[in-house]
Amino acid sequence: MKIAVISDSGCGMSEKEAQERGIFILPLQLIINDISYRDGVDIQADDLYAKLKEGALPKTSMPVMSDIDTLFHQLKEEGYDQAIAIPLSTGLSSTTQSLNIAAEMEGLPLTCIEVSSTCCIEKYVTIQVKKLVDAGKTVEEIKAIILPKIAASGTLIYPNDLNHLKRGGRLTPVAASLATLLKIKPILKIDPSTEGRIDVEAKVRTEKKAERYMVENIALRLMKDRSYQVFIIDSDCRAKALRMKDELEQLIVGQDVAITNDNIYAVISSHTGLDCIAIQYIETIEA
């Protein structure tokens, strides 16, 4: 059984890395001043940060439908029997729906795994799914391994400015209402409990309290008898992210937790804006 593994650029995987891993990546679209860029191909995170500093107000869109159609035709031509896709959360994008339509038209069985997240969780799950495929696991076996890990995963987000997310329609109504309140510093979340949409986790009044809440809350979620992958990601505020990494490491001494720093990838940064930080975690997937 030949199984293709597909994701989108919300996972932040470069073209080079995807090719090396044998994973197919569909670029999401960034639209800035009526010019469309393919995320991760025509524009990278640092490029977007520069444009945001210049006052750009980017919009995003799902991958170009012709790119999706071309990919599924290619997979069929290359002899794939079925595909597994790990796209951006359905709460943030309609990519899953478009993938299902293209797969049905091409006659290629497709299983979409709902990660209820984006960025590093999406990337980590994609890589582990590919490893499981290479190990000869069936789609049902892979789902049985992956889905419980996703169900217990989570992301906390602390944006400096909620208006980017509000303008893009990615917030729940409750979260959006906080965008106009002064002196409120909302900590947001995205996980299976929010159906992959961005909702309010907590409300604090200072950045220092927000950082402390995130670090302490994540530390409490990491069960001592389990292994985890934790990702502290930022949009152009790495010093803050490194400080939070140090603080979290002090709280989980002796636990089996791998902590990685990374960027908030371009298409996601277009919604979070600059000076945003997030902590993502997922239980380690053995593959």
Tab-separated table of C-alpha atoms in Angstrom, residues 8-276:
chain	number	residue	atom	x	y	z
A	8	ASP	CA	0.129	22.771	4.146
A	9	SER	CA	2.508	25.636	4.828
A	10	GLY	CA	0.841	26.281	8.175
A	11	CYS	CA	3.280	23.647	9.446
A	12	GLY	CA	6.225	25.814	8.393
A	13	MET	CA	8.110	23.040	6.641
A	14	SER	CA	10.421	24.318	3.910
A	15	GLU	CA	10.308	22.939	0.381
A	16	LYS	CA	13.759	21.447	0.899
A	17	GLU	CA	12.862	19.690	4.141
A	18	ALA	CA	9.589	18.409	2.698
A	19	GLN	CA	11.364	16.918	-0.300
A	20	GLU	CA	13.963	15.271	1.920
A	21	ARG	CA	11.255	13.756	4.105
A	22	GLY	CA	9.039	12.705	1.205
A	23	ILE	CA	6.151	14.916	2.353
A	24	PHE	CA	3.929	16.953	0.022
A	25	ILE	CA	3.349	20.559	1.132
A	26	LEU	CA	0.643	22.839	-0.266
A	27	PRO	CA	1.451	26.550	0.176
A	28	LEU	CA	-1.255	28.706	1.695
A	29	GLN	CA	-1.654	32.186	0.246
A	30	LEU	CA	-0.709	35.556	1.720
A	31	ILE	CA	-2.258	38.613	0.082
A	32	ILE	CA	-0.531	41.935	0.682
A	33	ASN	CA	-1.568	45.066	-1.219
A	34	ASP	CA	-3.528	42.887	-3.660
A	35	ILE	CA	-0.415	40.814	-4.455
A	36	SER	CA	-0.677	37.090	-3.715
A	37	TYR	CA	2.355	35.264	-2.300
A	38	ARG	CA	2.677	31.506	-1.824
A	39	ASP	CA	3.602	31.013	1.819
A	40	GLY	CA	7.034	29.464	2.250
A	41	VAL	CA	7.746	29.788	-1.481
A	42	ASP	CA	7.422	33.463	-2.405
A	43	ILE	CA	7.571	34.800	1.147
A	44	GLN	CA	9.163	33.655	4.419
A	45	ALA	CA	8.508	34.636	8.046
A	46	ASP	CA	11.282	37.256	8.148
A	47	ASP	CA	9.923	38.844	4.962
A	48	LEU	CA	6.490	39.121	6.507
A	49	TYR	CA	7.864	40.572	9.748
A	50	ALA	CA	9.472	43.335	7.700
A	51	LYS	CA	6.209	44.057	5.889
A	52	LEU	CA	4.270	44.116	9.167
A	53	LYS	CA	6.746	46.659	10.541
A	54	GLU	CA	5.986	48.793	7.484
A	55	GLY	CA	2.291	48.695	8.367
A	56	ALA	CA	1.121	45.989	5.966
A	57	LEU	CA	-2.279	44.415	6.658
A	58	PRO	CA	-2.007	40.955	5.107
A	59	LYS	CA	-4.862	38.601	4.385
A	60	THR	CA	-4.631	34.861	3.973
A	61	SER	CA	-6.322	32.232	1.878
A	62	MET	CA	-6.266	28.470	1.405
A	63	PRO	CA	-3.939	26.952	-1.205
A	64	VAL	CA	-4.773	27.687	-4.834
A	65	MET	CA	-7.330	25.105	-5.941
A	66	SER	CA	-5.365	24.335	-9.102
A	67	ASP	CA	-2.339	23.469	-6.923
A	68	ILE	CA	-4.487	21.025	-4.939
A	69	ASP	CA	-5.921	19.458	-8.099
A	70	THR	CA	-2.446	19.153	-9.633
A	71	LEU	CA	-1.078	17.474	-6.506
A	72	PHE	CA	-3.781	14.808	-6.403
A	73	HIS	CA	-3.401	14.145	-10.106
A	74	GLN	CA	0.361	13.769	-9.554
A	75	LEU	CA	-0.189	11.354	-6.660
A	76	LYS	CA	-2.503	9.234	-8.780
A	77	GLU	CA	0.017	9.209	-11.632
A	78	GLU	CA	2.815	8.196	-9.242
A	79	GLY	CA	0.873	5.155	-8.102
A	80	TYR	CA	-0.241	6.213	-4.627
A	81	ASP	CA	-3.142	4.125	-3.336
A	82	GLN	CA	-4.308	6.648	-0.736
A	83	ALA	CA	-3.252	9.772	1.131
A	84	ILE	CA	-3.190	11.143	4.667
A	85	ALA	CA	-3.443	14.915	5.046
A	86	ILE	CA	-2.587	16.956	8.134
A	87	PRO	CA	-3.776	20.466	7.255
A	88	LEU	CA	-4.296	23.606	9.287
A	89	SER	CA	-7.159	23.377	11.772
A	90	THR	CA	-10.619	23.474	10.199
A	91	GLY	CA	-11.411	26.224	12.698
A	92	LEU	CA	-8.898	28.447	10.906
A	93	SER	CA	-9.027	27.336	7.276
A	94	SER	CA	-11.225	25.611	4.685
A	95	THR	CA	-8.250	23.663	3.293
A	96	THR	CA	-9.597	20.319	4.543
A	97	GLN	CA	-12.818	20.733	2.575
A	98	SER	CA	-10.903	21.548	-0.614
A	99	LEU	CA	-8.609	18.548	-0.157
A	100	ASN	CA	-11.579	16.233	0.184
A	101	ILE	CA	-13.170	17.613	-2.987
A	102	ALA	CA	-9.963	17.238	-5.020
A	103	ALA	CA	-9.319	13.707	-3.723
A	104	GLU	CA	-12.842	12.596	-4.570
A	105	MET	CA	-12.604	14.016	-8.083
A	106	GLU	CA	-9.303	12.192	-8.646
A	107	GLY	CA	-10.589	8.977	-7.088
A	108	LEU	CA	-7.845	8.809	-4.462
A	109	PRO	CA	-8.932	7.781	-0.947
A	110	LEU	CA	-8.010	10.526	1.528
A	111	THR	CA	-7.925	10.634	5.320
A	112	CYS	CA	-7.664	14.100	6.883
A	113	ILE	CA	-6.343	14.281	10.435
A	114	GLU	CA	-7.723	17.213	12.425
A	115	VAL	CA	-4.889	18.674	14.499
A	116	SER	CA	-7.030	21.484	15.971
A	117	SER	CA	-3.907	23.621	15.784
A	118	THR	CA	-1.161	24.888	13.503
A	119	CYS	CA	2.569	25.663	13.422
A	120	CYS	CA	4.794	23.240	15.313
A	121	ILE	CA	2.072	20.809	16.401
A	122	GLU	CA	0.958	20.523	12.778
A	123	LYS	CA	4.558	19.995	11.675
A	124	TYR	CA	5.383	17.469	14.401
A	125	VAL	CA	2.279	15.385	13.687
A	126	THR	CA	3.007	15.479	9.947
A	127	ILE	CA	6.570	14.222	10.440
A	128	GLN	CA	5.491	11.450	12.817
A	129	VAL	CA	2.694	10.345	10.463
A	130	LYS	CA	5.244	10.039	7.672
A	131	LYS	CA	7.498	7.931	9.900
A	132	LEU	CA	4.568	5.659	10.761
A	133	VAL	CA	3.705	5.317	7.057
A	134	ASP	CA	7.323	4.400	6.316
A	135	ALA	CA	7.179	1.830	9.123
A	136	GLY	CA	4.327	0.095	7.312
A	137	LYS	CA	1.459	1.149	9.563
A	138	THR	CA	-2.045	1.240	8.072
A	139	VAL	CA	-4.184	4.378	8.107
A	140	GLU	CA	-6.335	2.997	10.912
A	141	GLU	CA	-3.260	2.077	12.965
A	142	ILE	CA	-1.845	5.562	12.443
A	143	LYS	CA	-5.093	7.210	13.544
A	144	ALA	CA	-5.165	5.034	16.661
A	145	ILE	CA	-1.670	6.248	17.585
A	146	ILE	CA	-2.009	9.919	16.584
A	147	LEU	CA	-5.529	10.982	17.575
A	148	PRO	CA	-5.177	10.433	21.364
A	149	LYS	CA	-2.017	12.558	21.340
A	150	ILE	CA	-3.782	15.387	19.500
A	151	ALA	CA	-6.736	15.174	21.905
A	152	ALA	CA	-4.411	16.001	24.814
A	153	SER	CA	-2.382	18.695	23.028
A	154	GLY	CA	-2.721	22.454	23.363
A	155	THR	CA	-1.501	25.929	22.518
A	156	LEU	CA	-1.486	29.127	24.562
A	157	ILE	CA	-1.022	32.410	22.684
A	158	TYR	CA	-0.172	35.875	23.927
A	159	PRO	CA	-0.564	38.465	21.144
A	160	ASN	CA	0.556	42.034	21.613
A	161	ASP	CA	-2.311	43.240	19.411
A	162	LEU	CA	-5.628	41.392	19.024
A	163	ASN	CA	-6.753	43.481	16.076
A	164	HIS	CA	-4.913	41.366	13.490
A	165	LEU	CA	-6.769	38.275	14.667
A	166	LYS	CA	-10.080	40.127	14.933
A	167	ARG	CA	-9.753	41.546	11.420
A	168	GLY	CA	-9.036	38.097	10.023
A	169	GLY	CA	-12.121	36.576	11.665
A	170	ARG	CA	-10.087	33.900	13.465
A	171	LEU	CA	-11.371	34.714	16.952
A	172	THR	CA	-14.469	33.465	18.694
A	173	PRO	CA	-16.937	36.311	19.451
A	174	VAL	CA	-15.887	36.380	23.118
A	175	ALA	CA	-12.224	36.714	22.221
A	176	ALA	CA	-12.923	39.365	19.575
A	177	SER	CA	-14.813	41.497	22.091
A	178	LEU	CA	-11.618	41.906	24.138
A	179	ALA	CA	-9.818	43.631	21.272
A	180	THR	CA	-11.391	46.952	22.209
A	181	LEU	CA	-10.847	46.726	25.967
A	182	LEU	CA	-7.950	48.741	27.319
A	183	LYS	CA	-5.562	47.320	29.932
A	184	ILE	CA	-6.740	43.765	29.339
A	185	LYS	CA	-4.057	41.319	28.225
A	186	PRO	CA	-5.886	38.197	27.045
A	187	ILE	CA	-4.143	34.873	26.819
A	188	LEU	CA	-5.694	32.873	24.017
A	189	LYS	CA	-5.887	29.153	23.326
A	190	ILE	CA	-6.419	26.822	20.412
A	191	ASP	CA	-6.949	23.113	20.941
A	192	PRO	CA	-9.550	20.367	20.464
A	193	SER	CA	-11.784	21.922	23.142
A	194	THR	CA	-12.134	25.073	21.001
A	195	GLU	CA	-12.686	23.001	17.831
A	196	GLY	CA	-9.513	24.491	16.421
A	197	ARG	CA	-10.650	28.103	16.767
A	198	ILE	CA	-8.953	30.759	18.865
A	199	ASP	CA	-10.683	31.447	22.170
A	200	VAL	CA	-9.919	33.062	25.519
A	201	GLU	CA	-7.901	31.133	28.090
A	202	ALA	CA	-7.387	33.870	30.687
A	203	LYS	CA	-7.305	37.647	31.140
A	204	VAL	CA	-4.444	39.445	32.854
A	205	ARG	CA	-3.323	43.062	33.056
A	206	THR	CA	0.411	42.997	32.399
A	207	GLU	CA	2.783	41.245	30.048
A	208	LYS	CA	4.782	39.892	32.968
A	209	LYS	CA	1.671	38.240	34.432
A	210	ALA	CA	0.789	36.822	31.029
A	211	GLU	CA	4.205	35.222	30.632
A	212	ARG	CA	4.093	33.783	34.152
A	213	TYR	CA	0.603	32.381	33.615
A	214	MET	CA	1.595	30.675	30.357
A	215	VAL	CA	4.752	29.089	31.735
A	216	GLU	CA	3.155	27.903	34.985
A	217	ASN	CA	-0.008	26.653	33.275
A	218	ILE	CA	1.912	24.642	30.687
A	219	ALA	CA	4.159	23.174	33.389
A	220	LEU	CA	1.057	21.930	35.238
A	221	ARG	CA	-0.269	20.265	32.087
A	222	LEU	CA	2.891	18.209	31.525
A	223	MET	CA	2.323	14.963	33.396
A	224	LYS	CA	5.489	13.710	35.085
A	225	ASP	CA	5.141	10.110	33.894
A	226	ARG	CA	4.871	11.021	30.194
A	227	SER	CA	7.124	12.383	27.465
A	228	TYR	CA	6.332	15.652	25.677
A	229	GLN	CA	7.397	17.911	22.868
A	230	VAL	CA	7.078	21.609	23.723
A	231	PHE	CA	7.509	24.449	21.248
A	232	ILE	CA	7.930	28.078	22.317
A	233	ILE	CA	7.366	30.123	19.179
A	234	ASP	CA	7.404	33.843	18.506
A	235	SER	CA	6.928	36.512	15.863
A	236	ASP	CA	10.068	38.623	16.137
A	237	CYS	CA	10.456	38.547	19.942
A	238	ARG	CA	12.974	35.736	20.434
A	239	ALA	CA	14.521	37.183	23.608
A	240	LYS	CA	11.152	36.877	25.346
A	241	ALA	CA	10.726	33.338	24.035
A	242	LEU	CA	14.158	32.291	25.292
A	243	ARG	CA	13.428	33.766	28.706
A	244	MET	CA	10.184	31.795	28.911
A	245	LYS	CA	12.032	28.651	27.845
A	246	ASP	CA	14.462	29.101	30.746
A	247	GLU	CA	11.593	29.662	33.175
A	248	LEU	CA	9.732	26.562	31.983
A	249	GLU	CA	12.858	24.400	32.195
A	250	GLN	CA	13.240	25.390	35.852
A	251	LEU	CA	9.690	24.195	36.587
A	252	ILE	CA	10.016	20.777	34.933
A	253	VAL	CA	13.469	19.657	36.059
A	254	GLY	CA	13.834	15.910	35.637
A	255	GLN	CA	10.835	15.493	33.347
A	256	ASP	CA	11.055	13.973	29.862
A	257	VAL	CA	10.281	17.147	27.934
A	258	ALA	CA	12.022	18.427	24.809
A	259	ILE	CA	11.652	22.213	24.403
A	260	THR	CA	12.309	23.902	21.045
A	261	ASN	CA	12.233	27.558	20.002
A	262	ASP	CA	10.986	28.499	16.538
A	263	ASN	CA	9.265	31.239	14.549
A	264	ILE	CA	5.532	31.669	14.266
A	265	TYR	CA	5.382	30.892	10.566
A	266	ALA	CA	4.536	33.563	8.016
A	267	VAL	CA	0.910	32.745	7.242
A	268	ILE	CA	0.124	32.516	10.968
A	269	SER	CA	2.076	35.674	11.852
A	270	SER	CA	-0.144	37.571	9.430
A	271	HIS	CA	-2.952	36.986	11.956
A	272	THR	CA	-1.045	37.237	15.236
A	273	GLY	CA	0.979	40.315	14.294
A	274	LEU	CA	4.430	41.102	15.660
A	275	ASP	CA	5.566	40.584	19.243
A	276	CYS	CA	3.369	37.520	19.703
